[in-house]
Coordinates of C-alpha atoms and ligand atoms in Angstrom, one line a residue:
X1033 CA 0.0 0.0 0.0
X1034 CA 1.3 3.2 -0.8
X1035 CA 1.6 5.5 1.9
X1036 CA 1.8 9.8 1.3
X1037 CA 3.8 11.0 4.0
X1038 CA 3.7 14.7 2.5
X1039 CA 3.1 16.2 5.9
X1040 CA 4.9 14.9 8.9
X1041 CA 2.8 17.0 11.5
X1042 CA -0.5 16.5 11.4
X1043 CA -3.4 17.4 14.1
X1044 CA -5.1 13.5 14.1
X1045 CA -7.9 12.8 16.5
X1046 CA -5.7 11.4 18.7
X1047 CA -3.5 14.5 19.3
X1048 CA -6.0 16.9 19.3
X1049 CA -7.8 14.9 22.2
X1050 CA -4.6 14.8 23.8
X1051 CA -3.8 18.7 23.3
X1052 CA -6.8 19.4 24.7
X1053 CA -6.7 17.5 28.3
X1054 CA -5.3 19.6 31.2
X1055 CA -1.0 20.4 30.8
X1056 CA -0.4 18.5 33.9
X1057 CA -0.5 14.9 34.1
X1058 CA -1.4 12.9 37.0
X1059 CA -0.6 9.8 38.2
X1060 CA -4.5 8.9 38.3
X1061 CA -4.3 10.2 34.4
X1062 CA -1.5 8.0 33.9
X1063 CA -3.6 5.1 33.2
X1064 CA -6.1 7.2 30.8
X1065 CA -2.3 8.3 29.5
X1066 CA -1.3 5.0 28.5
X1067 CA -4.4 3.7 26.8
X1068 CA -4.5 6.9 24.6
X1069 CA -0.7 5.2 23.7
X1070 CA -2.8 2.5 22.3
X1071 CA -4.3 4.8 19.7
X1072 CA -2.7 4.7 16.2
X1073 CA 0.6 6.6 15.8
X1074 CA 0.1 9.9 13.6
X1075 CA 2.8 11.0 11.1
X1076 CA 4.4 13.4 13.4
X1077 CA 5.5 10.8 15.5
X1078 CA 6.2 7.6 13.7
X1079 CA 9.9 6.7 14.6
X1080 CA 12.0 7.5 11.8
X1081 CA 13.1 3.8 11.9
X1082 CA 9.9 3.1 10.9
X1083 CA 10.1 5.8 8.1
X1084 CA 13.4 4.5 6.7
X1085 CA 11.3 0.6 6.5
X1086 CA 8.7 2.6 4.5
X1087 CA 11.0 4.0 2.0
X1088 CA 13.1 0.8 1.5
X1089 CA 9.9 -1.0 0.8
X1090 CA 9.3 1.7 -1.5
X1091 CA 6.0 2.1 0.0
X1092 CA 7.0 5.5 0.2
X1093 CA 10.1 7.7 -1.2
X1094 CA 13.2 10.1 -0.3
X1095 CA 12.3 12.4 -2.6
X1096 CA 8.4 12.1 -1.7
X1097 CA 9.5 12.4 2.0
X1098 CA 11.2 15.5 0.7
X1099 CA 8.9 17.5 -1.0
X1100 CA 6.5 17.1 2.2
X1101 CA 9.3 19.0 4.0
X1102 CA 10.1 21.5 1.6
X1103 CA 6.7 22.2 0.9
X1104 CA 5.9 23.0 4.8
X1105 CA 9.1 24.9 4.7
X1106 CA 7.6 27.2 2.1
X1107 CA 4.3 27.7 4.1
X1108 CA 5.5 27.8 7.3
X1109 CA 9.3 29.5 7.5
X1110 CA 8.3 32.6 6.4
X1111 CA 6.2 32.8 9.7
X1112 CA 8.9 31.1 11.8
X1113 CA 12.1 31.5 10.2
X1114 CA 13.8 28.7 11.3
X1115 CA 16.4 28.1 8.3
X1116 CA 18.9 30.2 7.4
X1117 CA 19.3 28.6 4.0
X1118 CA 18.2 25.7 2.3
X1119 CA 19.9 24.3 -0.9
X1120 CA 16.5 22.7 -2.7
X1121 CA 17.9 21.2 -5.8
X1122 CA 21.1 20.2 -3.6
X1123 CA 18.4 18.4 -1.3
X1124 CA 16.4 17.0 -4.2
X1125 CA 19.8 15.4 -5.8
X1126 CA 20.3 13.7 -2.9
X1127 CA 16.8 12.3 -2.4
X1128 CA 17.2 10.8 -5.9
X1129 CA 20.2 9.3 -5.2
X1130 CA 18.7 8.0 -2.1
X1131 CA 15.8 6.6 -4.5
X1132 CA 18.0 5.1 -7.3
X1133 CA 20.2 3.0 -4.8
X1134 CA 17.0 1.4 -3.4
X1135 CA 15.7 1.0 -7.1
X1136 CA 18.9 -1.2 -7.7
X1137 CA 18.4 -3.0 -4.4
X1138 CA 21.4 -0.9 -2.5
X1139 CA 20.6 -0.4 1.2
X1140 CA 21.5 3.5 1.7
X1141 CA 21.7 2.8 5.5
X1142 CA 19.7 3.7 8.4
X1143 CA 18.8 6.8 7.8
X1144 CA 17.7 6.4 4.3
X1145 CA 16.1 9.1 2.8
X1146 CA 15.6 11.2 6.2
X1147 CA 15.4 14.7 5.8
X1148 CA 17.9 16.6 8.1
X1149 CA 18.7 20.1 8.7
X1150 CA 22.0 21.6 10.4
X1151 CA 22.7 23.9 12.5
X1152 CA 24.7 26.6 10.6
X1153 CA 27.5 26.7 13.0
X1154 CA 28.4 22.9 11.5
X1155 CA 30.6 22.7 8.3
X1156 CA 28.9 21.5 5.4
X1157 CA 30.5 20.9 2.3
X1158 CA 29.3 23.7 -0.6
X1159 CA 26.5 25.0 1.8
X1160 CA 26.6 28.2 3.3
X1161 CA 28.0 28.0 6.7
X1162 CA 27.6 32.0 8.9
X1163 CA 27.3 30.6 12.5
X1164 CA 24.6 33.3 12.1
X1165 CA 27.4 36.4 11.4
X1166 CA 28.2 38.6 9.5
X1167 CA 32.0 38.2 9.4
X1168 CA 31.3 35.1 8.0
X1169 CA 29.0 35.9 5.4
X1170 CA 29.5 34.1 2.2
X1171 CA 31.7 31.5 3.6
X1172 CA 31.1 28.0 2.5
X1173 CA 33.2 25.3 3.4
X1174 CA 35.2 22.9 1.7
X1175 CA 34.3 20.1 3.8
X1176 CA 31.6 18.7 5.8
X1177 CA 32.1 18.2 9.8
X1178 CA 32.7 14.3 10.6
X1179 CA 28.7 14.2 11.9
X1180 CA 27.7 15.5 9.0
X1181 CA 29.5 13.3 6.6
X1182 CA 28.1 10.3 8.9
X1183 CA 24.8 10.7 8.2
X1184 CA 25.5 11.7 4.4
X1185 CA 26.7 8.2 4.7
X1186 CA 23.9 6.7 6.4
X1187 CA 21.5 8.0 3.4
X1188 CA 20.3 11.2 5.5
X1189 CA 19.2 13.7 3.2
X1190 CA 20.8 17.2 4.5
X1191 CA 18.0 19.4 4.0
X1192 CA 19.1 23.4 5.1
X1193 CA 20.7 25.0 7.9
X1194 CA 19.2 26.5 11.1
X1195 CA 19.5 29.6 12.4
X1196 CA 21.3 30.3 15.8
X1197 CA 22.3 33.1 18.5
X1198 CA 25.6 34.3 16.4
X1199 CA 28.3 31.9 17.0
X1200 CA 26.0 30.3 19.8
X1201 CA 26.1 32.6 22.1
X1202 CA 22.4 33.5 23.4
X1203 CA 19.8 31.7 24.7
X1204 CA 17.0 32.7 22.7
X1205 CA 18.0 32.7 18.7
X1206 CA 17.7 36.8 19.1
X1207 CA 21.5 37.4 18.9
X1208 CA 21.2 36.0 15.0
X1209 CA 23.0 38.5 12.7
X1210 CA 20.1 37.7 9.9
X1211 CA 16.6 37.0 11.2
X1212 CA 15.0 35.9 14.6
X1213 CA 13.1 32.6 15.0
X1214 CA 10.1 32.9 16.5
X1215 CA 8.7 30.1 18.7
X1216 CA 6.0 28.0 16.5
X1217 CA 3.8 27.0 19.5
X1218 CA 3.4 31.2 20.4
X1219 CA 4.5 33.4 17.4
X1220 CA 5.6 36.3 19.8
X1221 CA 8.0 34.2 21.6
X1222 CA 11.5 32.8 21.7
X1223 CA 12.1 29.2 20.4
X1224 CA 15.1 29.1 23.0
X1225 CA 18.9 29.3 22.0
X1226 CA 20.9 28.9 20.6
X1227 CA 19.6 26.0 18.4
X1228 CA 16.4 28.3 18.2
X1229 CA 16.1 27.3 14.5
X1230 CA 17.0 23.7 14.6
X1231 CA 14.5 22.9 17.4
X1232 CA 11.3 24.9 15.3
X1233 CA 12.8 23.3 12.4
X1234 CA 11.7 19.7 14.2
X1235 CA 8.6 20.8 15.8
X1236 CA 7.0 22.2 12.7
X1237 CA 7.9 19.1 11.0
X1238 CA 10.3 21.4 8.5
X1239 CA 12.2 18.4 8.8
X1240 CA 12.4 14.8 10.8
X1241 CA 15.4 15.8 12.7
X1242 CA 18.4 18.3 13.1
X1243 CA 21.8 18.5 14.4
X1244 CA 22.7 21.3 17.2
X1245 CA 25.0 22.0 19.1
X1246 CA 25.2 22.3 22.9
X1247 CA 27.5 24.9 25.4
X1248 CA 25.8 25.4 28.1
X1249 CA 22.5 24.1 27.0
X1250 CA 21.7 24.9 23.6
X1251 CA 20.5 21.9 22.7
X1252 CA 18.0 21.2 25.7
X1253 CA 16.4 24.4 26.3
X1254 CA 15.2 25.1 22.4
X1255 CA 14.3 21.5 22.7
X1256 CA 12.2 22.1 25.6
X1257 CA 10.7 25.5 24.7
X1258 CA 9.7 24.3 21.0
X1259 CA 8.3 21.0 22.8
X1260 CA 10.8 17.8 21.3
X1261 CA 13.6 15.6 22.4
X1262 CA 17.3 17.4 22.4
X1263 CA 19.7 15.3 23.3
X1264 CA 23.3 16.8 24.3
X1265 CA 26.0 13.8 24.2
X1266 CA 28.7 13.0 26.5
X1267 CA 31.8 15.7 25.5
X1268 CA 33.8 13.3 23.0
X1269 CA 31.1 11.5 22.4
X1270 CA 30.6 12.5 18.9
X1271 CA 33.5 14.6 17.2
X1272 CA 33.7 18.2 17.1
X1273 CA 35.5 18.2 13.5
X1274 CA 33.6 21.0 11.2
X1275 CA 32.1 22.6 14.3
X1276 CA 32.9 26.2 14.4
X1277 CA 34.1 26.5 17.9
X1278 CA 33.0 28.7 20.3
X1279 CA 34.3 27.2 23.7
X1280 CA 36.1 24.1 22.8
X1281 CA 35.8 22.1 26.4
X1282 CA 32.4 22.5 26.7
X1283 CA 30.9 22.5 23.0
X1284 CA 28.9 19.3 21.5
X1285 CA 27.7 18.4 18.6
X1286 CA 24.1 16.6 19.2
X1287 CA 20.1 15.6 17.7
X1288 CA 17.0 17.1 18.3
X1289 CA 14.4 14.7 17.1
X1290 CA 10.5 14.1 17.8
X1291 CA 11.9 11.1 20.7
X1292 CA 14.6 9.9 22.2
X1293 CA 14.4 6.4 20.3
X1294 CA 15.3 8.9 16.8
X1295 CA 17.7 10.2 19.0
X1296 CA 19.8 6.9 19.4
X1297 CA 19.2 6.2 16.0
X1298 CA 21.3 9.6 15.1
X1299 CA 23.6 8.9 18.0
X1300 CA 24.2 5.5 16.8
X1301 CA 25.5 6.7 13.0
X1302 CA 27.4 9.8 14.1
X1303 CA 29.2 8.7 17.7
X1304 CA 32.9 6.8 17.5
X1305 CA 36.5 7.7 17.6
X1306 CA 37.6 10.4 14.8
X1307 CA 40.9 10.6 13.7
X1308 CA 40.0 14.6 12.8
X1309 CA 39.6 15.1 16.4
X1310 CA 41.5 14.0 19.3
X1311 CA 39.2 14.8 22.1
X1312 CA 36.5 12.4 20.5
X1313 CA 36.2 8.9 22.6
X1314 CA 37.9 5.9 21.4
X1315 CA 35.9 4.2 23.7
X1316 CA 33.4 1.8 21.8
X1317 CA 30.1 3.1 20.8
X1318 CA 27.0 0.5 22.4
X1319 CA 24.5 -0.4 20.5
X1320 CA 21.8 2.2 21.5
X1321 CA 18.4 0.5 20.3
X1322 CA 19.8 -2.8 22.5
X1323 CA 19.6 -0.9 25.7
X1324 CA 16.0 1.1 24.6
X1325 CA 13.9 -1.2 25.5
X1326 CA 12.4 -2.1 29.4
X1327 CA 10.9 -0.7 32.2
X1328 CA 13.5 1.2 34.7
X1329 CA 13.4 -1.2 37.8
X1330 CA 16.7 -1.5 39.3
X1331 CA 17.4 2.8 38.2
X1332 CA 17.7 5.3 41.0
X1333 CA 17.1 8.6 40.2
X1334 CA 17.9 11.8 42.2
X1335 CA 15.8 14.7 41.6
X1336 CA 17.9 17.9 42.3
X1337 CA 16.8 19.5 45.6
X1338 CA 18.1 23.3 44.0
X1339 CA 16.3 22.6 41.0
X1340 CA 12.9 22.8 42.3
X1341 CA 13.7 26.1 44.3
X1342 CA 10.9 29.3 44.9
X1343 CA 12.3 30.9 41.6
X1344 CA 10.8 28.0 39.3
X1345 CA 7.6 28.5 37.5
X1346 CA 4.9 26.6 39.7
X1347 CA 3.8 25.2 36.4
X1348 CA 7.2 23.8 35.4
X1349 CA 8.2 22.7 38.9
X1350 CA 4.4 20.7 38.9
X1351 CA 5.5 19.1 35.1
X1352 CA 8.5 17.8 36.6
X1353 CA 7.1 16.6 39.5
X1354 CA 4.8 14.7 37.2
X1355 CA 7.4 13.1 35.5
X1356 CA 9.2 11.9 38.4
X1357 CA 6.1 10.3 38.9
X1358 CA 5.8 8.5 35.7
X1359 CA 9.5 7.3 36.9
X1360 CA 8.5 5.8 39.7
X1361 CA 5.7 3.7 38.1
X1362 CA 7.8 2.6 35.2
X1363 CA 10.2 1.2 38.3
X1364 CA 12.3 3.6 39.0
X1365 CA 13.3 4.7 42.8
X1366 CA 13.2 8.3 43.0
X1367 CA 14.8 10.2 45.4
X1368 CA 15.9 14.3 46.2
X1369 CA 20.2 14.8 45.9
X1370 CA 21.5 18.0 46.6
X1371 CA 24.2 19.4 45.0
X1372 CA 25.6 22.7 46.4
X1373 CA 27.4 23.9 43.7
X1374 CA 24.6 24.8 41.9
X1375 CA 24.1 28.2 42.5
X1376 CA 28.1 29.1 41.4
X1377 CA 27.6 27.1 38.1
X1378 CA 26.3 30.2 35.6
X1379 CA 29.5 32.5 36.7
X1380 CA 32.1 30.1 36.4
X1381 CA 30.3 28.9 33.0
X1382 CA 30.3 32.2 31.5
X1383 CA 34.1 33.0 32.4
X1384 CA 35.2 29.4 31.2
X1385 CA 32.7 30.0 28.1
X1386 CA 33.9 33.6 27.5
X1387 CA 37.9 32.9 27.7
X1388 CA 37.7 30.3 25.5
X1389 CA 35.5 32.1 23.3
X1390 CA 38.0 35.4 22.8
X1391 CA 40.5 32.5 22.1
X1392 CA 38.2 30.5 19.4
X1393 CA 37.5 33.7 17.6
X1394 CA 40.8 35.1 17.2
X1395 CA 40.7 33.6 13.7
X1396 CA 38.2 35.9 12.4
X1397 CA 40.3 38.6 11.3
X1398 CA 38.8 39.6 8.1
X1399 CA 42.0 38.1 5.8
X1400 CA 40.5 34.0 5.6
X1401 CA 36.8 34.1 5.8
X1402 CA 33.7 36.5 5.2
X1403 CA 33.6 40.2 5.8
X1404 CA 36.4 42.3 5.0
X1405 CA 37.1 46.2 5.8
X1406 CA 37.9 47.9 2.7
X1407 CA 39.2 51.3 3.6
X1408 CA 41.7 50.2 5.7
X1409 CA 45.5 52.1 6.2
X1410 CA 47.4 49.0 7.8
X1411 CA 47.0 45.3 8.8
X1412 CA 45.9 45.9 12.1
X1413 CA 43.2 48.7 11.1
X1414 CA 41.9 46.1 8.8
X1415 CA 41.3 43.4 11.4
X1416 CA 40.0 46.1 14.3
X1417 CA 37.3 47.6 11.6
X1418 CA 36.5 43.9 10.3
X1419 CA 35.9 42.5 13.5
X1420 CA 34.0 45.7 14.1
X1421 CA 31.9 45.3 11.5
X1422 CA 31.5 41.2 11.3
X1423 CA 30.5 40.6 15.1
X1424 CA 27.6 41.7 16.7
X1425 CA 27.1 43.5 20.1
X1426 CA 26.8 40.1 22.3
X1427 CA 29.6 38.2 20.6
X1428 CA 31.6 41.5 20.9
X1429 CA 30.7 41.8 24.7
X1430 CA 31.9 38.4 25.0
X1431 CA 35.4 38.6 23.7
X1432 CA 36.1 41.4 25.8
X1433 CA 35.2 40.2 28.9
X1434 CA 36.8 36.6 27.8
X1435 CA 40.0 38.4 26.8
X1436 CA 40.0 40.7 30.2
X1437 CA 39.4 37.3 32.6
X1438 CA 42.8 36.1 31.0
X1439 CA 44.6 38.4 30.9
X1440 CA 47.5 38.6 33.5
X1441 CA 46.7 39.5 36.5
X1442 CA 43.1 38.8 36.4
X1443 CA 43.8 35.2 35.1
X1444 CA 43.8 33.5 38.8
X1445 CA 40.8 36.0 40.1
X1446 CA 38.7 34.8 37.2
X1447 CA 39.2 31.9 35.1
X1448 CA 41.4 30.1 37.8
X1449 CA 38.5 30.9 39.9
X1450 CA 35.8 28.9 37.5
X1451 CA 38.0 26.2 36.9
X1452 CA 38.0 25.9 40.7
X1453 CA 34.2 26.0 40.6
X1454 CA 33.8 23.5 37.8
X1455 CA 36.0 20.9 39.7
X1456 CA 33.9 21.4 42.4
X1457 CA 30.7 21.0 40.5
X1458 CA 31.8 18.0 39.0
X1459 CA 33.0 16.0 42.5
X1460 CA 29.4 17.0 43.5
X1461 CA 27.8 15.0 40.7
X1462 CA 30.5 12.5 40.8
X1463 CA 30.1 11.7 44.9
X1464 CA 26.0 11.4 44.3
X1465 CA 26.7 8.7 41.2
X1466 CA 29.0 7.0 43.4
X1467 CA 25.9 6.8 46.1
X1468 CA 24.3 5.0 43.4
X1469 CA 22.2 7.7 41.4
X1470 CA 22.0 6.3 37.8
X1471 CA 20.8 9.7 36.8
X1472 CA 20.2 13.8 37.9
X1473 CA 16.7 14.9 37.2
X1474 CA 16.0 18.7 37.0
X1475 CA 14.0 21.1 35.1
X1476 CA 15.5 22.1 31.8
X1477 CA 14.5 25.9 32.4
X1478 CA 12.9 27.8 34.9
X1479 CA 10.2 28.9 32.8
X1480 CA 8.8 28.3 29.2
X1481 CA 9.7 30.2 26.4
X1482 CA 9.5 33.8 27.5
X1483 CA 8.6 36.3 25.1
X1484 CA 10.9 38.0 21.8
X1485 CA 12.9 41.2 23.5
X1486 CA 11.8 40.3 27.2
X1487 CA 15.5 39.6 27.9
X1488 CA 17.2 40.6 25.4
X1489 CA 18.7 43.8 26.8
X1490 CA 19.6 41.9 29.9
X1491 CA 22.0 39.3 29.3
X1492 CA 22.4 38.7 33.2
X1493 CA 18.8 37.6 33.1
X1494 CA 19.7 35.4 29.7
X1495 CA 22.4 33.3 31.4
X1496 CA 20.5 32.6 34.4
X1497 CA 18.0 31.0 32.4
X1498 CA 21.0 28.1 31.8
X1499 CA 22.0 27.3 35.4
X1500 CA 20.5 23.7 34.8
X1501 CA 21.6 22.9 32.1
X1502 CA 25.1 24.4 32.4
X1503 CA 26.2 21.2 34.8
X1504 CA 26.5 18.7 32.2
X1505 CA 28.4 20.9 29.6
X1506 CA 31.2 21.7 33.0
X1507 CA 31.0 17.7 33.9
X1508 CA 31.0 16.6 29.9
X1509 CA 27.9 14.2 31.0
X1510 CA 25.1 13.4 28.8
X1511 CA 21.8 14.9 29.3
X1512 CA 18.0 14.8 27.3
X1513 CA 15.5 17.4 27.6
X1514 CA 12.2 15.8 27.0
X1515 CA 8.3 17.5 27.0
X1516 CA 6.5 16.2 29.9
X1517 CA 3.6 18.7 30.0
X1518 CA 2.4 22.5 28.7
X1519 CA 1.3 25.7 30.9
X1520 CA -2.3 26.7 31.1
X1521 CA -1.6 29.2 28.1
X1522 CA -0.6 26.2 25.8
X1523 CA 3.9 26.4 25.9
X1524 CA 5.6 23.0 26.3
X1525 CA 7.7 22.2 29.4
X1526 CA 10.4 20.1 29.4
X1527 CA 12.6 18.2 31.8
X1528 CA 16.4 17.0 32.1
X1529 CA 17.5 13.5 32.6
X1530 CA 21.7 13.9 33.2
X1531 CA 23.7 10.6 32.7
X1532 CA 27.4 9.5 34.0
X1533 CA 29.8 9.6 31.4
X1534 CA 30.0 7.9 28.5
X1535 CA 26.3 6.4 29.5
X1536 CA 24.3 7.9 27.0
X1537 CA 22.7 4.8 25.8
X1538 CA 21.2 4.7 29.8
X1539 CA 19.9 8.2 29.1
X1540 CA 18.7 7.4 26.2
X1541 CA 16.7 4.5 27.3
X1542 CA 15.1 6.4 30.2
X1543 CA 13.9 9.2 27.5
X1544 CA 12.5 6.3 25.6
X1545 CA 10.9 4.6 28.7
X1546 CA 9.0 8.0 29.4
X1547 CA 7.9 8.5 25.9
X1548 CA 6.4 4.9 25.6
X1549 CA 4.4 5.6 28.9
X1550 CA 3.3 9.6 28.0
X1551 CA 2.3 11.4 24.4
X1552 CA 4.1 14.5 25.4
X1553 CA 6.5 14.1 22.9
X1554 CA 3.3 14.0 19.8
X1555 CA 2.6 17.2 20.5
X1556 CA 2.4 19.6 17.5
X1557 CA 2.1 23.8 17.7
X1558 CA -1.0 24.5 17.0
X1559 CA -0.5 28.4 16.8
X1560 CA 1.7 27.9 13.4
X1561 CA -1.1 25.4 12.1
X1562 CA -3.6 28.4 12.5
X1563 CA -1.3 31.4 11.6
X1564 CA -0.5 29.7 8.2
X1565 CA -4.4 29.0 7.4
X1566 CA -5.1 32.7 8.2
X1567 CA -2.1 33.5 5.4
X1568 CA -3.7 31.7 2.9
Ligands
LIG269 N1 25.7 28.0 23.7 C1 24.9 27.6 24.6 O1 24.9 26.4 24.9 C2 24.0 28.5 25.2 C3 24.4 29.4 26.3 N2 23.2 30.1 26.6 C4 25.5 30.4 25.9 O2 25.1 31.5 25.5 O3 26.6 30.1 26.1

């Protein structure tokens, strides 16, 4: 039987009945929960595994796959504005390719004819690569970053590249050099940051998955905000090769996807050693979908005491607790944990982030890539008045406050300092998995997605919107943000599962157990369905 799948997000009976039950979930509603599970799956959330079968069979195909995605690009980016570009004939090429190997009975690979888009601070090879600035306008690179190629060869069809806070730095996809995103479930809000665009990329269905990357939690909290699975690896987990750095001991490269099953499907094709980069893991890479599967008796997870302090929104803090709760009755044994450090975690993140940062960025001087001054008298005007001119105001305040903490004499009261904090941190986390915690459970933010310009002017106020999710970038430990409920005026929540190191497949698995039990993860923005019918 031949299946259309021309429209991966669609509002079925059984997601609309879902969407429109109270945000909260109960244990009582559990039950009610689970039978809805029961229903048929819709589009939006059939596992991609299940898509890749579909176009093997040739039930359906790549290029079928792809014209759903381009043609919801066309009537839905121009209210979101999600991608920064996207190369349709480049994207169409490949889907044919993708089509003619099956035609001769060549298996493309596990991610056969899967639509993905790309953050546009990760190299790809003849696309247009900015990092969302200026002084990089016009650059395209000559090859593609190692996770890039991996799913090239695994028959992923790269689709476009997302927007972003420039060079990463933001928390709300504001701090983009060319457009903002706007958040598809509420049109006058953020999508989160600074995989903004990647994360309404997924949620719209623009595409089945995308590739972020992850600082201090740019993966989770778009993830969250935009209502899907962002998963942010352990650090060496998957190679940074092709990623334009912007703080190179705390930067990852990770999937946002519709669940955490398409996010070990990802994981599984683009994790492993990397000979272009020695800080990626030699150590083998499991077999993700292996460890998927089962209930979580036998886990103990500790809920972060700090976490669920007076400062969090009553409705997320309520979501979270409702999760913890679907823990418990999957198996789990849930307990608090405290971990002191906490409150230090944003500083010392944004000195570490900030140092590195003025070092990273050195490069962009105006005489390799993008955005040169013209008018210049000498060498050095020409890289002052370029750099002038390329960066933006928050990238600029950055460097400068990353160049001041290392400078001498300043060096031990600032970054010496952090580094101080982030050891600390990390014995914290490692002394409550050594009293046999299997994971850390917290929030992924504060609040939902707050509104476009609400913070913008205060970048104090920005980076305290990361203090949970800033631990696992300082610790390099794995952590999910999944959607375990929405606020009474319709924004998804989300909340953080962390993992010890180099366990991602055991995060992965506890994403997965969640999403069998709940329909968080199915649902779709409605707001974006509506605004686009008004447009037409
Ligand atoms: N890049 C990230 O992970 C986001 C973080 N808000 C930052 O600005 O550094």
């Amino acid at each position: 039987m031949s299946m259309p799948i021309t429209c991966f997000v669609t509002s079925t009976n059984s997601i609309s009945r879902f969407l429109s039950r109270p945000s909260l979930i109960s244990r009582q509603k559990l039950r009610c929960c689970r039978s809805l599970r029961t229903t048929p799956r819709s589009s939006a959330s059939r596992p991609i595994n299940e898509i890749v079968q579909s176009i093997r069979s040739r039930e359906t195909s790549a290029s079928r796959l792809l014209d759903g995605a381009l043609s919801r690009i066309e009537e839905i980016d121009p209210h979101v504005n999600a991608y920064l570009s996207v190369d349709v004939e480049d994207a169409q090429s490949q889907a044919r390719r993708i089509d003619e190997q099956i035609a001769r009975g060549k298996d493309p690979g596990p991610l056969a004819g899967i639509p993905i888009s790309i953050k546009d601070n990760i190299s790809t090879k003849g696309q247009p690569t900015t990092a969302a600035s200026r002084i990089l306008d016009g650059f395209t690179p000559a090859y593609n970053a190692t996770a890039v190629q991996r799913l090239i060869d695994s028959g992923a069809v790269i689709l476009g590249k997302t927007n972003l806070d420039e060079f990463g730095m933001g928390g709300s996809t504001e701090y983009s050099a060319f457009t903002e995103t706007r958040n598809p479930w509420d049109l006058s809000r953020v999508p989160g940051g600074s995989s903004g665009g990647s994360a309404a990329a997924v949620a719209t269905g623009m595409c089945m998955a995308a590739l972020g990357t992850d600082t201090g939690g740019s993966i989770r909290q778009p993830a969250s905000f935009c209502g899907i699975t962002g998963f942010k690896p352990s650090y060496g987990r998957i190679s940074r090769h092709g990623l334009l750095a912007y703080a190179s001991s705390l930067d990852t490269i990770g999937p946002l996807c519709r669940s955490a099953e398409d996010a070990a499907l990802l994981m599984q094709v683009m994790a492993g050693a990397d000979g272009m980069d020695s800080t990626a893991s030699k150590s083998p890479v499991p077999t993700f979908s292996a460890y998927l599967e089962g209930d979580l008796s036998g886990l103990r997870f500790g809920v972060v005491e700090e976490s669920l302090a007076s400062e969090v929104d009553t409705e997320v803090s309520n979501a979270v607790q409702n999760a913890t709760d679907v823990l418990k009755s999957l198996g789990a044994d849930v307990q608090t944990v405290s971990l002191p450090f906490l409150s230090h975690v944003t500083a010392a993140y944004y000195v570490i982030a900030y140092s590195e940062a003025s070092a990273n960025l050195a490069r962009y001087d105006g005489v390799r890539y993008g955005t040169r001054a013209v008018d210049a008298q000498n060498s050095s005007d020409m890289y002052a008045q370029s750099r002038a001119a390329g960066f933006g105001g928050e990238v600029k305040r950055r460097l400068m406050a990353g160049t001041y903490a290392l400078s001498s004499g300043y060096y031990d009261a600032y970054y010496l300092k952090a580094q101080r904090v982030r050891a600390a941190l990390t014995n914290d986390i490692k002394k409550a998995f050594a009293a046999g915690f299997d994971a850390l459970i917290t929030p992924v933010a504060a609040t939902p997605a707050f509104k476009l310009g609400e913070k913008l002017h205060d970048p104090v106020l920005m980076m305290l919107g990361d203090t949970f999710t800033i631990p696992a970038n300082l610790s390099g430990l794995p952590a999910v943000s999944l959607p375990c409920g929405k606020t009474e005026s319709n924004l998804p929540i989300g909340f953080q599962v962390i993992g010890e190191y180099m366990k991602d497949e055991v995060v992965l698995k506890i994403g997965h157990a969640y999403q069998q039990a709940t329909l968080y993860h199915e649902m779709v923005p409605r707001a974006v369905e509506a605004s686009v019918a008004l447009s037409v």
